Short mmCIF file of C-alpha atoms in Angstrom, two decimals:
data_model
loop_
_atom_site.label_atom_id
_atom_site.label_comp_id
_atom_site.label_asym_id
_atom_site.label_seq_id
_atom_site.Cartn_x
_atom_site.Cartn_y
_atom_site.Cartn_z
CA UNK Y 5 -4.37 5.22 32.16
CA UNK Y 6 -3.96 2.25 34.52
CA UNK Y 7 -6.42 -0.62 34.07
CA UNK Y 8 -6.46 -2.82 37.21
CA UNK Y 9 -10.01 -4.19 37.27
CA UNK Y 10 -10.12 -7.98 37.61
CA UNK Y 11 -13.88 -8.41 37.46
CA UNK Y 12 -13.60 -9.74 33.92
CA UNK Y 13 -10.66 -11.21 31.99
CA UNK Y 14 -8.83 -8.48 30.12
CA UNK Y 15 -7.68 -8.78 26.53
CA UNK Y 16 -5.37 -6.12 25.10
CA UNK Y 17 -4.99 -5.83 21.33
CA UNK Y 18 -2.21 -3.73 19.83
CA UNK Y 19 -3.14 -2.62 16.31
CA UNK Y 20 -6.38 -1.82 14.49
CA UNK Y 21 -5.64 -3.43 11.13
CA UNK Y 22 -7.42 -6.45 9.69
CA UNK Y 23 -5.94 -8.81 12.29
CA UNK Y 24 -6.68 -6.66 15.34
CA UNK Y 25 -10.20 -5.71 14.23
CA UNK Y 26 -11.11 -9.34 13.56
CA UNK Y 27 -9.85 -10.41 16.98
CA UNK Y 28 -11.97 -7.75 18.67
CA UNK Y 29 -15.12 -8.57 16.66
CA UNK Y 30 -14.86 -12.24 17.58
CA UNK Y 31 -15.61 -11.35 21.24
CA UNK Y 32 -18.84 -9.46 20.56
CA UNK Y 33 -20.92 -11.60 22.93
CA UNK Y 34 -18.17 -12.84 25.23
CA UNK Y 35 -17.68 -11.78 28.87
CA UNK Y 36 -14.29 -10.12 28.45
CA UNK Y 37 -12.99 -6.56 28.62
CA UNK Y 38 -11.04 -5.51 25.52
CA UNK Y 39 -8.62 -2.61 25.14
CA UNK Y 40 -7.52 -1.90 21.56
CA UNK Y 41 -4.53 0.42 21.15
CA UNK Y 42 -3.39 1.96 17.87
CA UNK Y 43 -1.13 4.87 16.99
CA UNK Y 44 -3.71 5.92 14.36
CA UNK Y 45 -7.41 6.42 14.94
CA UNK Y 46 -8.38 4.65 11.73
CA UNK Y 47 -8.40 1.25 10.08
CA UNK Y 48 -6.71 1.37 6.66
CA UNK Y 49 -7.11 -0.83 3.58
CA UNK Y 50 -3.53 -0.71 2.34
CA UNK Y 51 -3.98 -2.44 -1.06
CA UNK Y 52 -5.77 0.66 -2.38
CA UNK Y 53 -3.14 3.16 -1.23
CA UNK Y 54 -1.68 3.29 -4.74
CA UNK Y 55 -5.01 4.69 -5.97
CA UNK Y 56 -4.77 7.49 -3.40
CA UNK Y 57 -1.19 8.09 -4.55
CA UNK Y 58 -2.31 8.46 -8.18
CA UNK Y 59 -5.40 10.58 -7.56
CA UNK Y 60 -8.12 8.01 -8.18
CA UNK Y 61 -9.45 7.85 -4.61
CA UNK Y 62 -9.52 10.07 -1.54
CA UNK Y 63 -7.91 8.83 1.70
CA UNK Y 64 -11.29 8.70 3.45
CA UNK Y 65 -12.51 6.20 0.83
CA UNK Y 66 -10.12 3.50 2.04
CA UNK Y 67 -10.05 4.20 5.77
CA UNK Y 68 -12.58 4.19 8.59
CA UNK Y 69 -12.34 5.35 12.23
CA UNK Y 70 -11.70 2.40 14.55
CA UNK Y 71 -14.22 3.74 17.06
CA UNK Y 72 -16.89 3.83 14.33
CA UNK Y 73 -16.20 0.20 13.40
CA UNK Y 74 -16.49 -1.03 17.00
CA UNK Y 75 -18.89 1.48 18.58
CA UNK Y 76 -21.71 -1.06 19.00
CA UNK Y 77 -19.45 -3.51 20.80
CA UNK Y 78 -19.71 -2.32 24.38
CA UNK Y 79 -16.88 -4.48 25.75
CA UNK Y 80 -14.27 -2.75 23.54
CA UNK Y 81 -12.38 0.37 24.65
CA UNK Y 82 -10.27 2.11 22.01
CA UNK Y 83 -7.09 4.00 22.96
CA UNK Y 84 -5.03 6.25 20.68
CA UNK Y 85 -1.37 5.83 21.51
CA UNK Y 86 1.96 4.31 20.55
CA UNK Y 87 3.08 1.26 22.51
CA UNK Y 88 6.64 1.73 23.77
CA UNK Y 89 7.25 -1.49 25.72
CA UNK Y 90 5.68 -4.72 26.97
CA UNK Y 91 6.57 -6.29 30.32
CA UNK Y 92 5.74 -9.96 29.75
CA UNK Y 93 6.50 -10.95 33.35
CA UNK Y 94 4.22 -8.33 34.90
CA UNK Y 95 1.73 -8.55 32.02
CA UNK Y 96 1.80 -4.81 31.35
CA UNK Y 97 1.58 -2.87 28.09
CA UNK Y 98 3.24 0.55 28.30
CA UNK Y 99 2.35 3.34 25.91
CA UNK Y 100 2.45 7.13 25.71
CA UNK Y 101 -0.39 7.73 28.09
CA UNK Y 102 0.16 5.13 30.75
CA UNK Y 103 -0.01 1.37 30.98
CA UNK Y 104 -2.55 -1.45 30.79
CA UNK Y 105 -2.50 -4.85 32.41
CA UNK Y 106 -3.75 -7.91 30.56
CA UNK Y 107 -4.68 -11.55 30.89
CA UNK Y 108 -4.26 -12.12 27.17
CA UNK Y 109 -2.32 -9.97 24.73
CA UNK Y 110 -2.55 -9.93 20.93
CA UNK Y 111 0.16 -8.07 19.01
CA UNK Y 112 -1.21 -7.02 15.62
CA UNK Y 113 1.05 -4.10 14.75
CA UNK Y 114 1.33 -4.88 11.03
CA UNK Y 115 4.33 -4.07 8.87
CA UNK Y 116 6.23 -1.05 7.60
CA UNK Y 117 8.29 -0.34 4.49
CA UNK Y 118 11.71 -1.97 4.39
CA UNK Y 119 14.69 -0.30 2.72
CA UNK Y 120 16.91 -3.30 3.39
CA UNK Y 121 19.27 -1.46 5.70
CA UNK Y 122 19.36 1.73 3.62
CA UNK Y 123 16.95 3.98 5.49
CA UNK Y 124 18.74 6.98 3.97
CA UNK Y 125 16.80 6.20 0.76
CA UNK Y 126 13.52 7.04 2.47
CA UNK Y 127 13.79 10.82 2.05
CA UNK Y 128 14.28 10.47 -1.71
CA UNK Y 129 12.04 7.43 -2.29
CA UNK Y 130 8.82 7.42 -0.25
CA UNK Y 131 7.21 4.04 0.36
CA UNK Y 132 3.54 3.15 0.20
CA UNK Y 133 2.39 1.81 3.55
CA UNK Y 134 0.49 4.72 5.10
CA UNK Y 135 -1.88 7.49 4.03
CA UNK Y 136 0.93 9.98 4.61
CA UNK Y 137 3.10 7.98 2.17
CA UNK Y 138 0.35 7.98 -0.45
CA UNK Y 139 -0.22 11.73 -0.13
CA UNK Y 140 3.51 12.39 -0.45
CA UNK Y 141 3.70 10.32 -3.64
CA UNK Y 142 0.60 12.09 -4.96
CA UNK Y 143 2.20 15.47 -4.21
CA UNK Y 144 5.43 14.54 -6.02
CA UNK Y 145 3.62 12.96 -8.97
CA UNK Y 146 1.36 15.86 -9.85
CA UNK Y 147 3.93 18.49 -8.90
CA UNK Y 148 6.29 16.96 -11.46
CA UNK Y 149 3.85 17.74 -14.26
CA UNK Y 150 3.23 21.27 -12.99
CA UNK Y 151 6.97 21.93 -13.04
CA UNK Y 152 7.47 20.27 -16.41
CA UNK Y 153 4.76 22.49 -17.94
CA UNK Y 154 7.00 25.56 -17.50
CA UNK Y 155 10.45 23.95 -17.63
CA UNK Y 156 12.37 25.00 -20.76
CA UNK Y 157 15.56 23.08 -19.92
CA UNK Y 158 15.14 19.68 -21.62
CA UNK Y 159 17.45 17.76 -19.29
CA UNK Y 160 15.67 19.10 -16.23
CA UNK Y 161 12.27 18.35 -17.76
CA UNK Y 162 13.25 14.74 -18.50
CA UNK Y 163 14.35 14.23 -14.90
CA UNK Y 164 11.07 15.63 -13.59
CA UNK Y 165 9.05 13.34 -15.85
CA UNK Y 166 11.07 10.19 -15.12
CA UNK Y 167 9.38 8.01 -12.50
CA UNK Y 168 11.30 5.03 -11.12
CA UNK Y 169 9.34 2.47 -9.10
CA UNK Y 170 11.44 0.04 -7.07
CA UNK Y 171 9.80 -3.34 -6.50
CA UNK Y 172 7.96 -5.57 -8.94
CA UNK Y 173 5.45 -7.12 -6.56
CA UNK Y 174 1.71 -6.42 -6.73
CA UNK Y 175 2.12 -2.92 -5.26
CA UNK Y 176 4.90 -1.95 -7.67
CA UNK Y 177 3.05 -3.34 -10.69
CA UNK Y 178 -0.17 -1.54 -9.75
CA UNK Y 179 1.62 1.73 -9.05
CA UNK Y 180 3.60 1.58 -12.32
CA UNK Y 181 0.47 1.01 -14.38
CA UNK Y 182 -1.43 3.80 -12.61
CA UNK Y 183 1.41 6.34 -12.98
CA UNK Y 184 1.66 5.53 -16.69
CA UNK Y 185 -2.08 6.06 -17.09
CA UNK Y 186 -1.85 9.43 -15.36
CA UNK Y 187 1.01 10.41 -17.67
CA UNK Y 188 -0.58 9.28 -20.94
CA UNK Y 189 -4.34 9.56 -20.48
CA UNK Y 190 -5.28 11.84 -17.60
CA UNK Y 191 -2.99 14.86 -17.62
CA UNK Y 192 -1.74 15.62 -21.17
CA UNK Y 193 -5.15 16.91 -22.34
CA UNK Y 194 -5.09 19.50 -19.54
CA UNK Y 195 -1.53 20.74 -20.10
CA UNK Y 196 -0.17 22.80 -22.99
CA UNK Y 197 3.51 21.81 -22.93
CA UNK Y 198 3.35 18.25 -21.58
CA UNK Y 199 2.43 15.51 -24.02
CA UNK Y 200 1.56 11.84 -23.58
CA UNK Y 201 4.94 10.56 -24.80
CA UNK Y 202 7.09 12.68 -22.50
CA UNK Y 203 6.82 10.78 -19.21
CA UNK Y 204 9.08 7.80 -18.62
CA UNK Y 205 7.95 5.12 -16.12
CA UNK Y 206 10.58 2.55 -15.08
CA UNK Y 207 9.85 -0.52 -12.94
CA UNK Y 208 12.85 -2.17 -11.24
CA UNK Y 209 12.96 -5.56 -9.51
CA UNK Y 210 15.73 -7.91 -8.43
CA UNK Y 211 13.78 -11.07 -9.30
CA UNK Y 212 13.58 -12.98 -12.55
CA UNK Y 213 9.97 -11.88 -13.16
CA UNK Y 214 7.24 -9.59 -11.88
CA UNK Y 215 4.78 -10.46 -9.09
CA UNK Y 216 6.97 -13.32 -7.86
CA UNK Y 217 4.41 -14.76 -5.38
CA UNK Y 218 1.88 -15.24 -8.18
CA UNK Y 219 2.00 -17.96 -10.88
CA UNK Y 220 4.65 -17.57 -13.56
CA UNK Y 221 2.21 -17.19 -16.45
CA UNK Y 222 0.55 -14.22 -14.73
CA UNK Y 223 3.93 -12.61 -14.08
CA UNK Y 224 4.67 -12.80 -17.80
CA UNK Y 225 1.22 -11.42 -18.59
CA UNK Y 226 1.76 -8.47 -16.25
CA UNK Y 227 5.08 -7.68 -17.94
CA UNK Y 228 3.53 -7.96 -21.39
CA UNK Y 229 0.69 -5.55 -20.57
CA UNK Y 230 2.91 -3.02 -18.81
CA UNK Y 231 5.43 -2.98 -21.65
CA UNK Y 232 2.59 -2.48 -24.13
CA UNK Y 233 1.52 0.53 -22.05
CA UNK Y 234 5.06 1.92 -22.32
CA UNK Y 235 6.47 0.99 -18.91
CA UNK Y 236 10.19 0.12 -19.01
CA UNK Y 237 10.97 -2.98 -16.96
CA UNK Y 238 14.39 -3.84 -15.51
CA UNK Y 239 14.62 -7.30 -13.92
CA UNK Y 240 17.41 -9.03 -12.01
CA UNK Y 241 19.01 -5.74 -11.03
CA UNK Y 242 19.30 -4.17 -7.60
CA UNK Y 243 19.26 -0.58 -6.44
CA UNK Y 244 22.72 0.53 -5.32
CA UNK Y 245 21.98 4.17 -4.56
CA UNK Y 246 19.09 6.65 -4.43
CA UNK Y 247 19.69 10.40 -4.36
CA UNK Y 248 17.82 13.57 -5.21
CA UNK Y 249 19.35 13.35 -8.69
CA UNK Y 250 18.31 9.81 -9.53
CA UNK Y 251 18.83 6.13 -8.88
CA UNK Y 252 21.68 3.70 -9.58
CA UNK Y 253 20.53 0.22 -10.61
CA UNK Y 254 23.29 -2.26 -11.30
CA UNK Y 255 25.85 -0.31 -13.32
CA UNK Y 256 23.29 2.10 -14.78
CA UNK Y 257 22.51 5.57 -13.44
CA UNK Y 258 19.01 6.85 -14.22
CA UNK Y 259 18.53 10.61 -13.78
CA UNK Y 260 15.15 10.96 -12.10
CA UNK Y 261 13.60 13.33 -9.59
CA UNK Y 262 10.81 10.91 -8.64
CA UNK Y 263 11.61 7.52 -7.13
CA UNK Y 264 8.87 5.52 -5.38
CA UNK Y 265 9.69 2.52 -3.17
CA UNK Y 266 7.52 -0.61 -3.26
CA UNK Y 267 10.12 -3.24 -2.40
CA UNK Y 268 9.92 -5.21 0.82
CA UNK Y 269 8.28 -4.91 4.21
CA UNK Y 270 9.41 -5.48 7.76
CA UNK Y 271 7.90 -5.61 11.22
CA UNK Y 272 7.31 -2.50 13.28
CA UNK Y 273 10.05 -1.06 15.49
CA UNK Y 274 8.29 -2.34 18.64
CA UNK Y 275 9.50 -5.88 17.92
CA UNK Y 276 13.13 -4.74 18.28
CA UNK Y 277 12.43 -3.44 21.79
CA UNK Y 278 11.00 -6.72 23.09
CA UNK Y 279 12.79 -9.76 24.44
CA UNK Y 280 11.58 -12.00 21.61
CA UNK Y 281 13.06 -13.80 18.64
CA UNK Y 282 12.66 -11.99 15.33
CA UNK Y 283 13.51 -12.85 11.75
CA UNK Y 284 15.57 -10.73 9.34
CA UNK Y 285 12.49 -8.62 8.64
CA UNK Y 286 11.87 -7.78 12.33
CA UNK Y 287 8.81 -10.02 12.45
CA UNK Y 288 8.26 -11.93 15.69
CA UNK Y 289 8.81 -15.69 15.45
CA UNK Y 290 5.79 -17.54 16.85
CA UNK Y 291 4.77 -21.06 17.81
CA UNK Y 292 2.39 -23.08 15.61
CA UNK Y 293 -0.51 -21.70 17.70
CA UNK Y 294 0.67 -18.09 16.99
CA UNK Y 295 1.85 -17.57 20.58
CA UNK Y 296 5.26 -16.31 21.68
CA UNK Y 297 7.57 -19.07 23.02
CA UNK Y 298 7.43 -19.07 26.81
CA UNK Y 299 4.33 -16.87 26.94
CA UNK Y 300 1.20 -18.81 25.96
CA UNK Y 301 -1.00 -15.80 26.85
CA UNK Y 302 0.71 -13.58 24.25
CA UNK Y 303 -0.10 -13.97 20.54
CA UNK Y 304 1.25 -12.28 17.41
CA UNK Y 305 -0.94 -12.12 14.29
CA UNK Y 306 -0.95 -10.67 10.79
CA UNK Y 307 2.12 -9.06 9.25
CA UNK Y 308 3.82 -8.71 12.64
CA UNK Y 309 4.25 -12.50 12.90
CA UNK Y 310 6.75 -14.85 11.32
CA UNK Y 311 4.37 -17.80 11.10
CA UNK Y 312 4.55 -21.11 9.24
CA UNK Y 313 1.62 -22.90 7.65
CA UNK Y 314 1.15 -26.17 9.57
CA UNK Y 315 0.15 -28.07 6.41
CA UNK Y 316 2.56 -26.76 3.78
CA UNK Y 317 5.48 -25.61 5.92
CA UNK Y 318 5.56 -22.36 3.95
CA UNK Y 319 5.56 -18.88 5.53
CA UNK Y 320 2.10 -17.36 5.97
CA UNK Y 321 1.90 -14.52 3.39
CA UNK Y 322 1.62 -10.92 4.53
CA UNK Y 323 -1.73 -10.21 2.90
CA UNK Y 324 -5.16 -9.18 4.19
CA UNK Y 325 -6.42 -12.77 4.21
CA UNK Y 326 -3.44 -13.89 6.28
CA UNK Y 327 -4.18 -11.18 8.84
CA UNK Y 328 -7.89 -11.98 8.99
CA UNK Y 329 -7.34 -15.73 9.31
CA UNK Y 330 -4.65 -15.51 12.00
CA UNK Y 331 -6.78 -13.01 13.94
CA UNK Y 332 -9.85 -15.26 13.92
CA UNK Y 333 -7.74 -18.33 14.73
CA UNK Y 334 -6.22 -16.74 17.83
CA UNK Y 335 -9.58 -15.33 18.94
CA UNK Y 336 -11.07 -18.84 18.89
CA UNK Y 337 -8.25 -20.21 21.06
CA UNK Y 338 -8.70 -17.42 23.63
CA UNK Y 339 -12.50 -17.81 23.65
CA UNK Y 340 -12.30 -21.55 24.33
CA UNK Y 341 -9.88 -21.02 27.20
CA UNK Y 342 -11.94 -18.20 28.71
CA UNK Y 343 -15.07 -20.35 28.55
CA UNK Y 344 -13.32 -23.21 30.33
CA UNK Y 345 -13.37 -25.78 27.53
CA UNK Y 346 -9.95 -25.61 25.87
CA UNK Y 347 -8.69 -28.57 23.80
CA UNK Y 348 -6.02 -30.82 25.32
CA UNK Y 349 -3.53 -29.29 22.93
CA UNK Y 350 -3.78 -26.01 21.07
CA UNK Y 351 -4.25 -26.37 17.31
CA UNK Y 352 -1.61 -25.27 14.80
CA UNK Y 353 -2.49 -22.53 12.34
CA UNK Y 354 -3.03 -23.45 8.71
CA UNK Y 355 -3.50 -20.82 6.03
CA UNK Y 356 -6.23 -21.16 3.43
CA UNK Y 357 -5.16 -19.47 0.21
CA UNK Y 358 -8.19 -17.84 -1.39
CA UNK Y 359 -6.18 -16.57 -4.32
CA UNK Y 360 -4.32 -13.44 -5.33
CA UNK Y 361 -4.88 -10.55 -7.73
CA UNK Y 362 -3.12 -7.48 -9.05
CA UNK Y 363 -4.35 -4.56 -11.15
CA UNK Y 364 -2.17 -3.88 -14.18
CA UNK Y 365 -3.93 -0.99 -15.85
CA UNK Y 366 -7.24 0.41 -16.91
CA UNK Y 367 -9.62 -2.51 -17.54
CA UNK Y 368 -6.89 -5.11 -16.96
CA UNK Y 369 -5.90 -7.23 -13.97
CA UNK Y 370 -4.37 -10.64 -13.29
CA UNK Y 371 -5.94 -13.18 -10.93
CA UNK Y 372 -5.10 -16.63 -9.58
CA UNK Y 373 -7.92 -18.48 -7.80
CA UNK Y 374 -6.67 -21.96 -7.03
CA UNK Y 375 -5.57 -23.52 -10.32
CA UNK Y 376 -7.61 -21.05 -12.36
CA UNK Y 377 -5.55 -18.17 -13.80
CA UNK Y 378 -7.06 -15.35 -15.83
CA UNK Y 379 -6.52 -11.73 -16.78
CA UNK Y 380 -7.94 -8.88 -18.85
CA UNK Y 381 -11.38 -7.38 -18.28
CA UNK Y 382 -12.59 -10.43 -16.31
CA UNK Y 383 -9.64 -10.06 -13.96
CA UNK Y 384 -10.38 -6.34 -13.66
CA UNK Y 385 -14.01 -6.99 -12.70
CA UNK Y 386 -12.99 -9.65 -10.17
CA UNK Y 387 -10.36 -7.34 -8.68
CA UNK Y 388 -12.90 -4.52 -8.27
CA UNK Y 389 -15.52 -6.74 -6.64
CA UNK Y 390 -13.04 -8.29 -4.21
CA UNK Y 391 -11.48 -5.01 -3.12
CA UNK Y 392 -14.85 -3.30 -2.65
CA UNK Y 393 -15.91 -6.14 -0.33
CA UNK Y 394 -12.90 -5.51 1.91
CA UNK Y 395 -13.78 -1.83 2.43
CA UNK Y 396 -15.47 -0.88 5.69
CA UNK Y 397 -18.92 0.72 5.42
CA UNK Y 398 -21.58 0.93 2.73
CA UNK Y 399 -20.79 4.59 1.97
CA UNK Y 400 -17.15 3.83 1.18
CA UNK Y 401 -18.09 0.89 -1.03
CA UNK Y 402 -20.70 2.88 -2.94
CA UNK Y 403 -18.45 5.93 -3.34
CA UNK Y 404 -15.48 3.87 -4.54
CA UNK Y 405 -17.57 1.97 -7.10
CA UNK Y 406 -18.91 5.26 -8.49
CA UNK Y 407 -15.41 6.75 -8.68
CA UNK Y 408 -14.06 3.68 -10.45
CA UNK Y 409 -16.90 3.73 -12.97
CA UNK Y 410 -16.50 7.47 -13.59
CA UNK Y 411 -12.74 7.19 -13.99
CA UNK Y 412 -13.07 4.19 -16.30
CA UNK Y 413 -15.50 5.95 -18.63
CA UNK Y 414 -13.89 9.40 -18.70
CA UNK Y 415 -10.21 8.40 -18.15
CA UNK Y 416 -9.85 10.96 -15.38
CA UNK Y 417 -8.81 11.14 -11.74
CA UNK Y 418 -10.64 13.54 -9.50
CA UNK Y 419 -8.49 13.51 -6.34
CA UNK Y 420 -5.47 15.42 -7.62
CA UNK Y 421 -4.88 18.04 -4.93
CA UNK Y 422 -1.22 18.92 -4.35
CA UNK Y 423 -1.04 19.18 -0.56
CA UNK Y 424 1.69 20.75 1.54
CA UNK Y 425 4.16 23.36 0.29
CA UNK Y 426 4.52 22.78 -3.49
CA UNK Y 427 8.09 24.19 -3.59
CA UNK Y 428 8.19 24.49 -7.37
CA UNK Y 429 11.70 24.22 -8.85
CA UNK Y 430 12.16 25.33 -12.46
CA UNK Y 431 15.62 25.69 -13.97
CA UNK Y 432 14.64 27.80 -16.98
CA UNK Y 433 11.15 29.22 -17.48
CA UNK Y 434 9.31 28.83 -20.77
CA UNK Y 435 8.66 32.10 -22.57
CA UNK Y 436 5.51 32.71 -24.59
CA UNK Y 437 7.61 32.78 -27.75
CA UNK Y 438 9.13 29.40 -26.95
CA UNK Y 439 5.67 28.00 -26.30
CA UNK Y 440 4.40 29.20 -29.69
CA UNK Y 441 7.45 27.77 -31.47
CA UNK Y 442 7.05 24.46 -29.68
CA UNK Y 443 3.38 24.29 -30.62
CA UNK Y 444 4.24 25.11 -34.24
CA UNK Y 445 6.85 22.33 -34.36
CA UNK Y 446 4.38 19.88 -32.85
CA UNK Y 447 1.70 20.72 -35.44
CA UNK Y 448 4.21 20.31 -38.29
CA UNK Y 449 5.33 16.96 -36.90
CA UNK Y 450 1.74 15.69 -36.74
CA UNK Y 451 1.11 16.98 -40.27
CA UNK Y 452 4.11 15.07 -41.63
CA UNK Y 453 3.00 11.89 -39.87
CA UNK Y 454 -0.51 12.22 -41.32
CA UNK Y 455 0.92 12.74 -44.83
CA UNK Y 456 3.15 9.66 -44.50
CA UNK Y 457 0.13 7.57 -43.47
#
């Protein structure tokens, strides 16, 4: 595809996340032609991926087709493709399908999982940045219980039911709590040989406390709640190795067949191919107005940008609000220039922190709104309301609220399909006799406990 029309100014947006979508929507009634390119055909709400990974929501609940979102906006043309290069001098965007010229360019490619230079960990420890990642974690999670149901070898069973989550930020905390709920509340009542105390959930982080970006008191609260649920927490230790047999943290080796990665993000690979300055996380360093040095017509927004808050001097956080605000900020600059009334000097971006939240477990979340910090059921209600508002479309919002209510009341998760080839691996199969003996021992144990009480 080769766009050469010069009848109207042409704006090209790379990426259909929160930043890219908000840039496009800002030009609804502006005389400009917009081409939005994304390697996926859908807009994804990443903060709820952990609920897809743990069977609480379906992928379609947290994603919406980009064309559906923008179909009423006649000046937007959506293209499915992966951008391979950008020629800043010729003002051309090259992708697998052709090239597009532009007058203004907005790079909103988002972020991907970072393994801190150890990409070999990826095959053993899937991240949680895409729907494919979430489905892979879901497959491994529920497959582990299916295998453990018929595994007679105790060592092998323990490895299958040991879940190590690397990263103690909001994603890691939410995933750890959800996996523990699956292991203790959702699945044991449906299995005969797997009981609520068998699964081991371990959360690992190199920092001094959990959810580092949030206030210290909430980090302590998150740790307290997770430990009460039975999650083992290892702080101030780093992962030294991840294999199919387990994970090495510090000097300790933990045998585990399921390791999930929630530590760190970095910019997309496109940034490495461009003649631009990037930080250690492959994010593009931008000017205070979010433009690339030397190219005032090219902007980078959202997680793809290494931006600094003009008021505080702190990095702009890689969250949905940061993406939305940078997208709208850049759109306003472009609109003013297209309409012929730009300011003498472009403004510098300043981030407005609307607060942060993290789900800890069923009926419990932590929240920081300005100087107000709270948790428990009030935090859980606030978290639910906020995240529903971010979803695209009334149907998704209504469906998600119903699923959350149903799951809260009945302690169940309805989206538990094991997709792909299950590839069940069992070292030694349970016999019917072993099952009866195990059940007999379990009944005797409960009887003794009741008598002692």
